[in-house]
Amino acid sequence: MGAGALFVDELGRVLLVEPTYKNYWELPGGVVEAGESPFAAVVREVDEELGLAVRMGRLLVVDWVPPGLYPSDGVMLVYDGGLLSADQTAAIVLQAEELRSWAWCDETEAAKRLPDVLARRVAAACRARREGVTAYLEDGRAVV
């Protein structure tokens, strides 16, 4: 199980990170450790990866992912990280062992940087944030 955070800026762009150990970009976040809640995991991961201690918001997306991009199936949860101010953005300090870089991306740029399933998940998370709902997805596609 994994948990990620959707951060936006004042222009509505999303924050994506470039891991050192993967050949694609993703949302900040990571694997939920044994005995850890997904909410606690995303707060921990954001602090570790970006050096940001933020108050995480509500659950935006639950996405069941079949084997493929990952070795086995799993569940990915995306929480609302909220609007990052210019001061918060300036305070980002990447965990060099895990992250190469970060970028603010509009929907078109995000779709270029992300694998298809992640692009669908991020787009769904953006919609859920705007509409005040929680989306259930399978492989990044809305089911209900």
mmCIF file of C-alpha atoms in Angstrom:
data_model
loop_
_atom_site.group_PDB
_atom_site.id
_atom_site.type_symbol
_atom_site.label_atom_id
_atom_site.label_comp_id
_atom_site.label_asym_id
_atom_site.label_seq_id
_atom_site.Cartn_x
_atom_site.Cartn_y
_atom_site.Cartn_z
ATOM 1 C CA MET A 1 0.000 0.000 0.000
ATOM 2 C CA GLY A 2 1.201 3.484 -0.785
ATOM 3 C CA ALA A 3 0.174 7.012 0.103
ATOM 4 C CA GLY A 4 0.837 10.239 -1.743
ATOM 5 C CA ALA A 5 0.089 13.938 -1.424
ATOM 6 C CA LEU A 6 -1.398 16.281 -3.983
ATOM 7 C CA PHE A 7 0.101 19.743 -3.522
ATOM 8 C CA VAL A 8 -0.977 22.650 -5.714
ATOM 9 C CA ASP A 9 0.304 26.172 -6.243
ATOM 10 C CA GLU A 10 -1.662 29.373 -6.817
ATOM 11 C CA LEU A 11 -1.835 28.582 -10.557
ATOM 12 C CA GLY A 12 -3.380 25.156 -9.933
ATOM 13 C CA ARG A 13 -0.247 23.251 -10.941
ATOM 14 C CA VAL A 14 0.656 20.048 -9.088
ATOM 15 C CA LEU A 15 3.968 19.268 -7.442
ATOM 16 C CA LEU A 16 5.692 16.209 -8.901
ATOM 17 C CA VAL A 17 8.944 14.637 -7.751
ATOM 18 C CA GLU A 18 11.594 12.737 -9.700
ATOM 19 C CA PRO A 19 12.870 9.734 -7.721
ATOM 20 C CA THR A 20 16.495 8.679 -8.114
ATOM 21 C CA TYR A 21 15.495 4.993 -8.185
ATOM 22 C CA LYS A 22 12.732 5.134 -10.833
ATOM 23 C CA ASN A 23 12.629 6.230 -14.443
ATOM 24 C CA TYR A 24 9.402 8.213 -14.030
ATOM 25 C CA TRP A 25 8.024 11.053 -11.922
ATOM 26 C CA GLU A 26 5.325 10.736 -9.249
ATOM 27 C CA LEU A 27 3.521 12.507 -6.422
ATOM 28 C CA PRO A 28 5.434 12.949 -3.150
ATOM 29 C CA GLY A 29 4.774 10.002 -0.847
ATOM 30 C CA GLY A 30 5.715 6.393 -0.534
ATOM 31 C CA VAL A 31 5.145 2.985 0.931
ATOM 32 C CA VAL A 32 3.088 2.536 4.092
ATOM 33 C CA GLU A 33 5.217 0.686 6.623
ATOM 34 C CA ALA A 34 3.966 -2.242 8.735
ATOM 35 C CA GLY A 35 1.767 -1.000 11.549
ATOM 36 C CA GLU A 36 1.589 2.511 10.077
ATOM 37 C CA SER A 37 -1.589 4.192 8.870
ATOM 38 C CA PRO A 38 -1.636 5.570 5.307
ATOM 39 C CA PHE A 39 -2.272 9.066 6.704
ATOM 40 C CA ALA A 40 0.759 8.832 9.015
ATOM 41 C CA ALA A 41 2.822 7.456 6.124
ATOM 42 C CA VAL A 42 2.117 10.368 3.795
ATOM 43 C CA VAL A 43 2.889 12.913 6.520
ATOM 44 C CA ARG A 44 6.164 11.080 7.276
ATOM 45 C CA GLU A 45 7.119 10.715 3.612
ATOM 46 C CA VAL A 46 6.475 14.391 2.813
ATOM 47 C CA ASP A 47 8.623 15.411 5.773
ATOM 48 C CA GLU A 48 11.401 12.982 4.800
ATOM 49 C CA GLU A 49 11.345 13.654 1.047
ATOM 50 C CA LEU A 50 10.660 17.400 0.934
ATOM 51 C CA GLY A 51 11.528 18.611 4.421
ATOM 52 C CA LEU A 52 7.986 19.969 4.818
ATOM 53 C CA ALA A 53 5.924 19.536 7.950
ATOM 54 C CA VAL A 54 2.415 20.221 6.666
ATOM 55 C CA ARG A 55 -1.071 19.529 7.890
ATOM 56 C CA MET A 56 -2.404 16.931 5.475
ATOM 57 C CA GLY A 57 -5.980 17.280 4.303
ATOM 58 C CA ARG A 58 -8.691 14.846 3.355
ATOM 59 C CA LEU A 59 -8.507 11.689 1.277
ATOM 60 C CA LEU A 60 -8.943 12.463 -2.429
ATOM 61 C CA VAL A 61 -8.374 9.136 -4.192
ATOM 62 C CA VAL A 62 -8.363 5.410 -3.502
ATOM 63 C CA ASP A 63 -6.825 3.584 -6.479
ATOM 64 C CA TRP A 64 -6.538 -0.190 -6.785
ATOM 65 C CA VAL A 65 -3.580 -0.946 -9.047
ATOM 66 C CA PRO A 66 -3.208 -4.328 -10.770
ATOM 67 C CA PRO A 67 0.220 -5.917 -11.271
ATOM 68 C CA GLY A 68 2.191 -4.174 -13.990
ATOM 69 C CA LEU A 69 3.878 -0.920 -12.997
ATOM 70 C CA TYR A 70 4.437 -2.560 -9.594
ATOM 71 C CA PRO A 71 5.226 -6.288 -9.078
ATOM 72 C CA SER A 72 1.889 -7.098 -7.427
ATOM 73 C CA ASP A 73 -1.471 -5.450 -7.028
ATOM 74 C CA GLY A 74 -1.912 -2.778 -4.406
ATOM 75 C CA VAL A 75 -3.857 0.198 -3.178
ATOM 76 C CA MET A 76 -2.687 3.774 -3.549
ATOM 77 C CA LEU A 77 -4.210 6.581 -1.490
ATOM 78 C CA VAL A 78 -3.857 10.259 -2.380
ATOM 79 C CA TYR A 79 -4.435 12.954 0.247
ATOM 80 C CA ASP A 80 -4.924 16.689 -0.223
ATOM 81 C CA GLY A 81 -1.660 18.396 0.685
ATOM 82 C CA GLY A 82 -3.258 21.756 -0.025
ATOM 83 C CA LEU A 83 -1.954 24.963 -1.512
ATOM 84 C CA LEU A 84 1.759 25.482 -0.931
ATOM 85 C CA SER A 85 2.717 29.116 -0.378
ATOM 86 C CA ALA A 86 5.803 30.685 -1.940
ATOM 87 C CA ASP A 87 7.516 30.461 1.466
ATOM 88 C CA GLN A 88 6.706 26.754 1.796
ATOM 89 C CA THR A 89 7.889 26.119 -1.760
ATOM 90 C CA ALA A 90 11.149 27.951 -1.060
ATOM 91 C CA ALA A 91 11.629 25.762 2.035
ATOM 92 C CA ILE A 92 11.596 22.485 0.074
ATOM 93 C CA VAL A 93 14.744 20.469 0.762
ATOM 94 C CA LEU A 94 14.965 17.264 -1.251
ATOM 95 C CA GLN A 95 16.160 14.033 0.321
ATOM 96 C CA ALA A 96 19.081 13.574 -2.083
ATOM 97 C CA GLU A 97 19.220 9.773 -1.728
ATOM 98 C CA GLU A 98 15.626 9.450 -2.966
ATOM 99 C CA LEU A 99 14.753 12.501 -5.053
ATOM 100 C CA ARG A 100 16.581 14.034 -7.988
ATOM 101 C CA SER A 101 14.296 17.031 -8.496
ATOM 102 C CA TRP A 102 10.776 18.428 -8.239
ATOM 103 C CA ALA A 103 8.597 20.580 -10.478
ATOM 104 C CA TRP A 104 5.270 22.362 -10.641
ATOM 105 C CA CYS A 105 3.344 20.862 -13.561
ATOM 106 C CA ASP A 106 0.099 21.722 -15.272
ATOM 107 C CA GLU A 107 -2.075 18.869 -16.525
ATOM 108 C CA THR A 108 -0.299 18.656 -19.888
ATOM 109 C CA GLU A 109 3.193 18.623 -18.369
ATOM 110 C CA ALA A 110 2.135 16.092 -15.711
ATOM 111 C CA ALA A 111 0.808 13.774 -18.428
ATOM 112 C CA LYS A 112 4.217 13.923 -20.165
ATOM 113 C CA ARG A 113 6.195 13.124 -17.016
ATOM 114 C CA LEU A 114 3.959 10.449 -15.493
ATOM 115 C CA PRO A 115 3.161 6.881 -16.583
ATOM 116 C CA ASP A 116 -0.424 6.637 -17.829
ATOM 117 C CA VAL A 117 -1.843 5.158 -14.610
ATOM 118 C CA LEU A 118 -0.246 7.912 -12.519
ATOM 119 C CA ALA A 119 -1.387 10.627 -14.929
ATOM 120 C CA ARG A 120 -4.956 9.341 -14.610
ATOM 121 C CA ARG A 121 -4.648 9.196 -10.800
ATOM 122 C CA VAL A 122 -3.302 12.748 -10.564
ATOM 123 C CA ALA A 123 -6.011 14.084 -12.880
ATOM 124 C CA ALA A 124 -8.671 12.304 -10.780
ATOM 125 C CA ALA A 125 -7.156 13.706 -7.571
ATOM 126 C CA CYS A 126 -7.275 17.226 -9.012
ATOM 127 C CA ARG A 127 -10.945 16.761 -9.956
ATOM 128 C CA ALA A 128 -11.762 15.309 -6.518
ATOM 129 C CA ARG A 129 -10.074 18.289 -4.853
ATOM 130 C CA ARG A 130 -12.019 20.796 -6.969
ATOM 131 C CA GLU A 131 -15.341 18.981 -6.500
ATOM 132 C CA GLY A 132 -14.953 18.194 -2.795
ATOM 133 C CA VAL A 133 -15.362 14.440 -3.306
ATOM 134 C CA THR A 134 -13.336 11.261 -2.861
ATOM 135 C CA ALA A 135 -12.804 9.181 -6.003
ATOM 136 C CA TYR A 136 -12.522 5.405 -6.191
ATOM 137 C CA LEU A 137 -10.354 4.243 -9.103
ATOM 138 C CA GLU A 138 -9.080 0.985 -10.519
ATOM 139 C CA ASP A 139 -5.845 1.340 -12.470
ATOM 140 C CA GLY A 140 -6.385 5.081 -12.442
ATOM 141 C CA ARG A 141 -9.861 4.864 -13.976
ATOM 142 C CA ALA A 142 -13.084 5.875 -12.233
ATOM 143 C CA VAL A 143 -15.312 2.888 -11.483
ATOM 144 C CA VAL A 144 -18.216 4.500 -9.629
#
